[in-house]
Coordinates of C-alpha atoms in Angstrom, one line a residue:
M1 CA -12.2 -40.0 -3.7
L2 CA -11.7 -36.6 -2.0
A3 CA -8.9 -37.8 0.2
P4 CA -6.4 -38.6 -2.7
I5 CA -7.2 -35.2 -4.1
G6 CA -6.7 -33.5 -0.6
R7 CA -3.2 -35.3 -0.3
L8 CA -2.2 -34.2 -3.8
L9 CA -3.2 -30.6 -3.0
R10 CA -1.2 -30.8 0.2
R11 CA 1.8 -32.2 -1.6
L12 CA 1.5 -29.5 -4.3
G13 CA 1.2 -26.9 -1.6
A14 CA 4.7 -28.0 -0.2
A15 CA 7.4 -25.4 -0.5
P16 CA 10.0 -27.8 -2.5
V17 CA 7.2 -28.8 -4.8
L18 CA 5.9 -25.3 -5.4
Y19 CA 9.6 -24.0 -6.1
A20 CA 10.2 -26.9 -8.6
I21 CA 7.1 -26.5 -10.5
V22 CA 7.5 -22.6 -10.7
A23 CA 11.3 -22.8 -11.4
A24 CA 10.9 -25.4 -14.0
V25 CA 8.1 -23.6 -16.0
T26 CA 10.0 -20.3 -15.8
V27 CA 13.3 -21.7 -16.7
G28 CA 11.9 -23.8 -19.4
Y29 CA 10.5 -20.6 -21.1
F30 CA 14.0 -19.0 -20.7
I31 CA 15.7 -21.7 -22.3
A32 CA 13.3 -22.0 -25.2
A33 CA 12.9 -18.2 -25.9
V34 CA 16.1 -16.6 -25.0
P35 CA 18.7 -17.1 -27.9
A36 CA 22.0 -18.5 -27.1
G37 CA 24.8 -15.9 -26.4
W38 CA 22.4 -13.6 -24.8
G39 CA 23.3 -14.4 -21.2
L40 CA 25.8 -12.5 -19.1
D41 CA 29.3 -13.9 -20.4
E42 CA 27.5 -16.9 -21.8
Q43 CA 29.9 -17.0 -24.7
S44 CA 32.9 -17.6 -22.4
H45 CA 31.1 -20.0 -20.0
V46 CA 29.8 -22.1 -23.2
N47 CA 33.4 -22.4 -24.4
R48 CA 34.7 -23.5 -21.1
A49 CA 31.9 -26.1 -20.8
Y50 CA 32.9 -27.3 -24.2
Q51 CA 36.4 -27.6 -23.1
V52 CA 35.5 -29.6 -19.9
Q53 CA 33.5 -31.9 -22.1
Q54 CA 36.5 -32.8 -24.0
G55 CA 38.4 -33.6 -20.7
Q56 CA 40.4 -30.4 -20.5
L57 CA 39.8 -29.3 -16.8
L58 CA 41.7 -25.9 -17.1
P59 CA 42.0 -23.4 -19.8
Q60 CA 45.3 -23.4 -21.6
L61 CA 47.7 -20.4 -21.9
R62 CA 47.4 -19.0 -25.4
D63 CA 50.0 -18.2 -27.9
D64 CA 49.9 -14.4 -26.8
G65 CA 51.4 -15.6 -23.3
R66 CA 48.8 -13.4 -21.5
T67 CA 45.3 -14.8 -22.0
F68 CA 43.6 -18.3 -21.4
G69 CA 41.4 -20.3 -23.5
G70 CA 41.4 -23.5 -25.8
E71 CA 40.5 -24.6 -29.3
I72 CA 36.6 -24.2 -30.0
P73 CA 34.8 -25.3 -33.1
T74 CA 34.2 -22.4 -35.3
D75 CA 30.7 -23.1 -36.0
L76 CA 29.9 -23.1 -32.2
Q77 CA 31.9 -19.8 -31.9
R78 CA 29.9 -18.2 -34.7
F79 CA 26.6 -19.1 -33.4
D80 CA 27.2 -18.2 -30.0
M81 CA 28.9 -14.8 -31.0
L82 CA 26.0 -14.0 -33.2
G83 CA 23.8 -13.9 -30.1
W84 CA 26.3 -11.9 -28.2
D85 CA 26.5 -9.4 -31.1
W86 CA 22.8 -8.9 -31.4
A87 CA 22.3 -8.7 -27.7
N88 CA 24.9 -5.9 -27.4
H89 CA 23.7 -3.9 -30.3
V90 CA 20.1 -3.3 -29.6
D91 CA 18.3 0.2 -29.3
Y92 CA 18.2 0.6 -25.4
R93 CA 16.4 3.9 -25.7
A94 CA 13.3 2.5 -27.4
P95 CA 10.4 1.1 -25.4
Y96 CA 10.4 -2.6 -24.9
F97 CA 7.5 -3.1 -26.9
Q98 CA 9.1 -1.5 -30.0
R99 CA 12.4 -3.1 -29.9
H100 CA 12.0 -6.6 -31.3
D101 CA 15.7 -7.5 -30.4
F102 CA 15.7 -10.9 -32.1
R103 CA 15.7 -9.9 -35.6
D104 CA 17.1 -12.2 -38.3
R105 CA 15.9 -15.7 -37.4
A106 CA 16.8 -17.2 -40.6
Q107 CA 20.6 -16.2 -40.2
Y108 CA 20.4 -17.7 -36.5
D109 CA 18.8 -21.0 -37.7
T110 CA 21.2 -21.5 -40.4
L111 CA 24.3 -21.2 -38.0
G112 CA 22.5 -23.3 -35.4
S113 CA 21.7 -26.1 -37.9
V114 CA 25.5 -27.0 -38.5
V115 CA 26.5 -30.6 -37.0
L116 CA 29.5 -30.6 -34.9
G117 CA 31.9 -33.6 -35.6
P118 CA 35.5 -34.6 -34.9
D119 CA 36.7 -32.9 -38.2
S120 CA 35.0 -29.6 -37.6
P121 CA 37.3 -26.7 -38.0
T122 CA 38.4 -25.0 -34.6
E123 CA 40.0 -21.8 -33.6
S124 CA 41.8 -20.7 -30.3
V125 CA 39.3 -18.5 -28.3
D126 CA 40.2 -16.4 -25.3
F127 CA 37.8 -17.1 -22.2
T128 CA 39.9 -16.2 -19.5
N129 CA 37.0 -14.6 -17.3
A130 CA 35.5 -18.3 -17.1
G131 CA 38.8 -19.8 -16.0
A132 CA 38.9 -18.5 -12.3
S133 CA 36.5 -21.2 -11.2
S134 CA 37.2 -24.9 -11.2
F135 CA 35.8 -27.3 -13.7
V136 CA 33.1 -28.4 -11.2
P137 CA 30.2 -25.6 -11.8
Y138 CA 30.7 -26.5 -15.6
L139 CA 30.2 -30.2 -15.4
P140 CA 26.4 -30.1 -15.8
S141 CA 26.6 -28.2 -19.0
A142 CA 29.5 -30.1 -20.2
V143 CA 27.4 -33.4 -19.8
G144 CA 24.5 -31.9 -21.7
M145 CA 26.9 -30.8 -24.4
R146 CA 28.6 -34.1 -24.4
I147 CA 25.1 -35.9 -24.8
G148 CA 24.3 -33.7 -27.9
L149 CA 27.8 -34.4 -29.6
A150 CA 27.3 -38.1 -29.0
L151 CA 24.0 -38.0 -30.7
H152 CA 25.4 -36.0 -33.6
Q153 CA 23.2 -33.0 -33.1
D154 CA 23.5 -29.5 -34.5
V155 CA 25.1 -26.6 -32.9
A156 CA 21.8 -25.1 -31.4
T157 CA 20.6 -28.4 -29.9
V158 CA 24.0 -28.9 -28.3
M159 CA 23.8 -25.7 -26.5
V160 CA 20.4 -26.3 -25.7
L161 CA 21.3 -29.6 -24.0
G162 CA 24.0 -27.9 -22.1
R163 CA 21.6 -25.4 -20.6
V164 CA 19.0 -28.0 -19.9
V165 CA 21.3 -30.3 -17.9
N166 CA 22.8 -27.1 -16.1
A167 CA 19.2 -26.1 -15.3
L168 CA 18.3 -29.4 -14.0
V169 CA 21.2 -29.6 -11.4
A170 CA 20.5 -25.9 -10.1
I171 CA 16.8 -26.5 -9.7
G172 CA 17.6 -29.9 -8.3
L173 CA 19.9 -28.7 -5.7
T174 CA 17.8 -25.7 -4.6
T175 CA 14.7 -28.0 -4.3
L176 CA 17.0 -30.2 -2.0
A177 CA 17.9 -27.1 0.0
I178 CA 14.3 -26.3 0.5
G179 CA 13.3 -29.8 1.4
L180 CA 15.9 -30.0 4.1
L181 CA 13.8 -27.1 5.8
R182 CA 10.4 -28.6 5.0
R183 CA 9.6 -28.7 8.7
S184 CA 11.0 -25.0 9.1
R185 CA 9.4 -21.7 8.3
S186 CA 12.8 -20.8 7.0
R187 CA 11.8 -22.8 3.8
W188 CA 9.7 -19.8 2.5
L189 CA 12.7 -17.6 2.6
F190 CA 14.9 -20.3 0.5
M191 CA 11.9 -20.6 -1.9
A192 CA 11.5 -16.8 -2.2
V193 CA 15.3 -16.4 -3.0
G194 CA 15.2 -19.3 -5.4
L195 CA 12.5 -17.8 -7.3
L196 CA 13.9 -14.2 -7.8
P197 CA 13.6 -13.6 -11.5
S198 CA 17.4 -13.0 -12.1
V199 CA 18.2 -16.1 -10.2
L200 CA 16.0 -18.2 -12.4
F201 CA 17.4 -16.6 -15.4
L202 CA 20.9 -17.5 -14.3
D203 CA 19.6 -21.0 -14.1
S204 CA 18.3 -21.0 -17.6
Y205 CA 21.8 -20.7 -19.5
T206 CA 25.5 -22.1 -19.5
T207 CA 27.2 -20.3 -16.5
A208 CA 29.1 -21.2 -13.3
D209 CA 26.8 -18.8 -11.3
S210 CA 23.7 -21.0 -11.4
F211 CA 25.6 -23.9 -9.7
T212 CA 27.4 -21.6 -7.3
T213 CA 24.2 -20.1 -6.0
A214 CA 22.5 -23.4 -5.7
I215 CA 25.2 -25.2 -4.1
C216 CA 25.7 -22.2 -1.7
M217 CA 22.0 -22.2 -0.7
L218 CA 22.4 -26.0 0.0
F219 CA 25.0 -25.7 2.2
V220 CA 23.5 -22.9 4.2
A221 CA 20.2 -24.8 4.4
G222 CA 21.9 -27.9 5.8
I223 CA 23.6 -25.5 8.4
V224 CA 20.4 -24.3 9.5
R225 CA 18.9 -27.8 9.7
L226 CA 21.8 -29.1 11.6
C227 CA 21.5 -26.1 14.0
T228 CA 17.9 -27.0 14.7
D229 CA 18.0 -30.8 14.7
Q230 CA 19.0 -32.2 18.1
H231 CA 19.6 -35.5 16.7
P232 CA 20.6 -34.9 13.1
R233 CA 21.0 -38.1 10.7
L234 CA 24.3 -38.8 9.5
A235 CA 23.3 -38.3 6.0
I236 CA 22.5 -34.8 6.5
V237 CA 25.7 -34.2 8.1
I238 CA 27.7 -35.8 5.2
G239 CA 25.5 -34.1 2.7
T240 CA 26.1 -30.7 4.5
A241 CA 29.9 -31.1 4.4
A242 CA 29.8 -32.3 0.8
A243 CA 28.0 -29.3 -0.2
G244 CA 30.6 -27.2 1.5
L245 CA 33.3 -28.7 -0.5
G246 CA 31.1 -28.0 -3.3
V247 CA 31.0 -24.2 -2.5
V248 CA 35.0 -24.3 -2.6
A249 CA 34.8 -26.0 -5.9
A250 CA 32.3 -23.5 -7.2
K251 CA 34.1 -20.1 -6.4
P252 CA 36.8 -20.0 -3.9
T253 CA 35.5 -16.3 -3.0
Y254 CA 32.7 -18.1 -1.0
V255 CA 35.1 -20.2 1.1
L256 CA 34.4 -17.9 4.2
L257 CA 30.9 -19.6 4.1
L258 CA 32.5 -22.7 5.6
A259 CA 33.0 -21.0 8.9
L260 CA 29.3 -21.6 9.2
A261 CA 30.2 -25.0 10.4
L262 CA 31.3 -23.8 13.8
L263 CA 27.9 -22.5 14.3
V264 CA 26.3 -26.0 14.6
P265 CA 28.0 -26.8 17.9
L266 CA 27.7 -23.3 19.0
A267 CA 23.7 -23.8 18.7
R268 CA 24.2 -27.3 20.6
W269 CA 26.2 -25.4 23.3
T270 CA 23.6 -22.8 23.7
T271 CA 20.9 -25.3 24.0
A272 CA 22.8 -27.3 26.7
R273 CA 23.4 -24.1 28.6
R274 CA 19.9 -23.1 28.8
S275 CA 18.6 -26.6 29.7
D276 CA 21.7 -27.1 32.0
A277 CA 21.6 -30.7 30.3
A278 CA 24.6 -32.9 30.2
G279 CA 25.3 -32.3 26.6
R280 CA 28.2 -30.1 26.8
P281 CA 31.0 -32.6 26.4
R282 CA 29.4 -33.6 23.2
T283 CA 29.5 -30.1 21.9
L284 CA 33.2 -29.9 22.5
R285 CA 33.6 -33.0 20.3
E286 CA 31.5 -31.3 17.8
F287 CA 33.6 -28.2 17.8
G288 CA 36.6 -30.3 17.1
A289 CA 34.8 -32.0 14.2
A290 CA 33.7 -28.6 12.7
A291 CA 37.4 -27.4 13.1
A292 CA 38.7 -30.6 11.4
F293 CA 36.3 -29.9 8.5
L294 CA 37.7 -26.4 8.1
V295 CA 41.2 -27.6 7.9
V296 CA 40.3 -30.3 5.5
A297 CA 38.5 -27.9 3.3
A298 CA 41.3 -25.6 3.3
V299 CA 43.5 -27.9 1.3
P300 CA 41.4 -27.9 -1.9
T301 CA 40.7 -24.3 -1.5
L302 CA 44.6 -23.5 -1.5
V303 CA 45.2 -25.8 -4.4
L304 CA 42.5 -24.2 -6.4
L305 CA 43.6 -20.6 -5.7
S306 CA 47.4 -21.4 -6.7
V307 CA 46.1 -23.2 -9.8
T308 CA 43.7 -20.4 -10.8
S309 CA 45.8 -17.4 -9.7
P310 CA 47.6 -16.7 -13.0
I311 CA 44.0 -17.0 -14.7
A312 CA 42.4 -14.5 -12.2
K313 CA 45.3 -12.0 -12.6
A314 CA 45.0 -12.2 -16.4
I315 CA 41.3 -11.2 -16.1
R316 CA 42.4 -7.5 -15.8
L317 CA 43.0 -7.7 -19.5
Q318 CA 39.3 -7.3 -19.9
R319 CA 39.6 -3.7 -18.7
V320 CA 40.7 -2.3 -21.9
G321 CA 42.7 0.8 -21.7
V322 CA 43.4 0.7 -18.0
W323 CA 44.7 -2.9 -17.4
Q324 CA 48.2 -1.9 -17.1
G325 CA 47.5 -0.1 -13.9
I326 CA 45.8 -3.1 -12.3
D327 CA 48.0 -5.1 -10.0
S328 CA 46.6 -7.2 -7.2
G329 CA 49.9 -7.2 -5.3
R330 CA 50.3 -3.3 -5.5
Q331 CA 46.6 -3.1 -4.6
V332 CA 47.1 -5.1 -1.3
H333 CA 50.0 -2.9 -0.4
F334 CA 47.9 0.2 -1.0
L335 CA 45.2 -1.2 1.4
L336 CA 47.7 -2.0 4.0
E337 CA 49.4 1.4 3.8
H338 CA 46.1 3.0 4.0
P339 CA 44.0 0.8 6.2
T340 CA 41.1 3.5 6.5
A341 CA 40.7 3.8 3.0
L342 CA 38.7 0.7 2.6
A343 CA 35.7 2.2 4.4
G344 CA 35.7 5.0 2.0
I345 CA 36.0 2.8 -0.9
L346 CA 33.2 0.6 0.2
G347 CA 31.0 3.6 1.0
R348 CA 31.7 5.3 -2.4
S349 CA 30.9 1.9 -4.1
V350 CA 27.5 1.5 -2.5
A351 CA 26.4 5.1 -3.0
S352 CA 27.4 4.8 -6.8
F353 CA 26.3 1.2 -7.6
G354 CA 24.3 0.0 -4.6
E355 CA 20.9 0.5 -6.3
W356 CA 22.4 -1.2 -9.4
W357 CA 23.5 -4.2 -7.2
V358 CA 20.0 -4.6 -5.9
H359 CA 18.4 -4.4 -9.1
G360 CA 21.0 -7.0 -10.6
L361 CA 20.3 -9.2 -7.9
V362 CA 16.5 -9.3 -8.4
G363 CA 15.7 -8.4 -12.0
A364 CA 18.3 -7.8 -14.5
F365 CA 18.8 -10.1 -17.5
G366 CA 21.5 -10.6 -20.0
Y367 CA 23.3 -8.2 -22.2
N368 CA 20.3 -6.6 -23.9
A369 CA 19.2 -4.6 -20.8
V370 CA 15.9 -6.4 -20.1
D371 CA 15.5 -5.0 -16.7
L372 CA 12.3 -6.0 -14.8
M373 CA 10.1 -3.0 -14.6
Q374 CA 8.5 -1.6 -11.5
P375 CA 6.6 -2.3 -9.3
F376 CA 7.4 -5.9 -10.0
S377 CA 11.1 -5.6 -8.7
T378 CA 9.8 -4.2 -5.5
I379 CA 7.2 -7.1 -5.3
A380 CA 10.0 -9.6 -5.5
V381 CA 12.0 -7.7 -2.8
I382 CA 8.9 -7.5 -0.5
G383 CA 8.6 -11.4 -1.0
V384 CA 12.0 -12.0 0.4
V385 CA 11.8 -9.6 3.2
L386 CA 8.4 -11.0 4.3
A387 CA 9.7 -14.5 4.0
A388 CA 12.7 -13.5 6.4
V389 CA 10.1 -12.0 8.8
V390 CA 8.2 -15.4 9.2
A391 CA 11.5 -17.4 9.2
D392 CA 12.2 -19.6 12.4
R393 CA 14.5 -17.8 15.0
L394 CA 17.7 -19.3 15.7
P395 CA 19.5 -18.5 18.9
R396 CA 20.6 -14.9 19.0
L397 CA 24.5 -15.9 19.1
V398 CA 24.1 -18.4 16.1
A399 CA 21.9 -15.8 14.2
L400 CA 24.6 -13.1 14.9
G401 CA 27.2 -15.5 13.5
M402 CA 25.2 -16.1 10.4
A403 CA 24.8 -12.3 9.8
V404 CA 28.4 -11.7 10.3
V405 CA 29.7 -14.5 8.0
G406 CA 27.3 -13.4 5.2
A407 CA 28.4 -9.8 5.7
V408 CA 32.1 -10.6 5.7
T409 CA 31.8 -12.9 2.5
A410 CA 29.8 -10.0 0.7
L411 CA 32.8 -7.8 1.6
A412 CA 35.2 -10.4 0.6
V413 CA 33.4 -10.5 -3.0
I414 CA 33.7 -6.7 -3.2
V415 CA 37.5 -6.8 -2.2
A416 CA 38.2 -9.6 -4.5
L417 CA 37.0 -7.4 -7.5
Y418 CA 38.9 -4.5 -6.2
L419 CA 42.0 -6.5 -6.3
T420 CA 41.8 -8.0 -9.7
F421 CA 39.6 -5.6 -11.7
N422 CA 40.5 -2.1 -10.6
V423 CA 43.4 0.2 -10.9
V424 CA 45.6 0.7 -7.8
G425 CA 44.1 3.1 -5.6
S426 CA 40.9 3.3 -7.2
P427 CA 38.2 5.4 -5.3
D428 CA 35.4 2.9 -5.8
V429 CA 34.9 -0.8 -6.9
V430 CA 33.9 -1.5 -10.6
G431 CA 33.0 -4.8 -11.8
V432 CA 30.8 -6.1 -8.9
Q433 CA 27.4 -7.3 -10.0
G434 CA 24.4 -7.9 -8.2
R435 CA 24.2 -11.7 -9.0
Y436 CA 27.4 -12.4 -6.9
F437 CA 25.4 -11.6 -3.9
A438 CA 22.6 -14.2 -4.7
P439 CA 24.2 -17.0 -2.6
L440 CA 24.2 -14.8 0.4
V441 CA 20.8 -13.6 0.6
A442 CA 19.0 -16.6 2.3
L443 CA 21.9 -16.5 4.8
L444 CA 21.7 -13.0 5.6
G445 CA 17.8 -13.3 5.9
V446 CA 18.1 -16.1 8.5
G447 CA 20.8 -14.1 10.5
I448 CA 19.0 -10.7 10.5
A449 CA 15.7 -12.4 11.3
G450 CA 17.1 -13.9 14.4
L451 CA 18.4 -10.5 15.6
V452 CA 15.6 -8.0 14.7
P453 CA 12.8 -8.0 17.3
I454 CA 9.9 -8.6 14.8
R455 CA 7.9 -11.7 14.9
A456 CA 5.1 -13.0 12.6
R457 CA 3.7 -16.5 11.8
V458 CA 1.9 -17.9 8.8
S459 CA 0.0 -21.1 8.2
D460 CA 1.3 -23.7 5.9
R461 CA -1.5 -22.8 3.3
G462 CA -1.1 -19.0 3.8
G463 CA 2.6 -19.4 3.3
A464 CA 2.3 -21.5 0.1
A465 CA -0.5 -18.8 -1.1
L466 CA 1.4 -15.7 0.0
F467 CA 4.9 -16.3 -1.1
T468 CA 4.1 -18.2 -4.3
T469 CA 2.0 -15.3 -5.4
L470 CA 4.7 -12.7 -4.4
A471 CA 7.1 -14.9 -6.5
V472 CA 5.0 -15.6 -9.4
V473 CA 3.7 -12.1 -10.1
P474 CA 7.3 -10.8 -11.0
L475 CA 8.0 -14.0 -12.8
V476 CA 5.1 -13.6 -15.2
A477 CA 5.9 -9.9 -15.7
S478 CA 9.6 -10.9 -16.5
V479 CA 8.4 -13.6 -18.9
L480 CA 6.0 -11.1 -20.8
Q481 CA 8.6 -8.5 -20.8
W482 CA 11.3 -10.8 -22.3
H483 CA 8.7 -12.1 -24.9
V484 CA 7.6 -8.5 -26.0
T485 CA 11.1 -7.1 -26.1
L486 CA 12.6 -10.2 -28.3
Y487 CA 9.8 -10.9 -30.5

């Protein structure tokens, strides 16, 4: 009688299971409680997902000749924009418990009860900012919306189904990432990152960022697994390569992460050199295979960049009043003419926005400025840091490579925003948000952990108790804070 209960408790204490349970409960709350249109840029992402479910994989150039979008049902647009309008017109100065941001439920229910059909009126909508990514990260939401439309559901249900399928895919990919490391202490780091309040909030609404973060974590977990397995299974090799291609399809900005593939044969070479084993010829073949993978991955990357380049350039139009001074080509020339300027730009940006980036990564939610209060944001950060401290140590050369790739990719994110969203010669970078760094936290944690001379160990039970507690406490606080603020 006690043996089955013991086995059940051990399974429930496993990191992938703990993550899946906590994530499903938290994301389920956000899906049910947070109205449509309240997620960051959700209105644009919903429109893009709707277009994808129609089979249109790219936004269309609109009649104005400058912006990109498509024909969206008027009822869907009105419902989504009502949430956007309410979320952006709240009393930010009032205490959370006095705000009651979600006001006229009757109006919301009325707009959400309209059933969409083939004859529903449409209007041309600008969603340029959701067009720089491929259609791939929108497929989950598109599938959910397609199911709702096929079942003749109303607007609110169609949008909820889009959220649900998107969340299932994001949680599933992250669970798989943690599962790949189930025999490694690094699993607690990936679990801690996956359970950051802002990451789970991203998973709860239609956005490209949820798939992007999850597929990046899966690719990094696969690389870590391959670096530690002496005889990896072919399925893991193929799965990691597929996840790498998924990273490219999600957002080309993170293509630099594919350089991590070179660290796998490097880890083999380091091990062979230490043991003086006859494994070095195999590592040469593995270096060749990793290089071939990078060459193959470069093809869809270049194609995607060429297709989305006009859309990325059009994003500057969002900077009302200054977009005329934004020119990516001239910005590149400015950086080439002033090669030392980048260090100053980066330093000023970190000084001005660094704290906001960290907070956005950990506990900033949506448009209506529900920011996770202290000390809960700090607790979430502590959980990630402690998880990195107990993570398995990779060979120093491999760990250095991971830290460098993570840091360079973070810099690439900042530079990409500088080129497309800032006037030529701007002294700092406007437009960078903390959520853009979420795919890199676990990678940087593994890399830095292998370089810092700090070692700690924790038992399986201790890890399950410690890191689940450090994750759940901020999540409970964020859920209560959201509920009080909205209702």
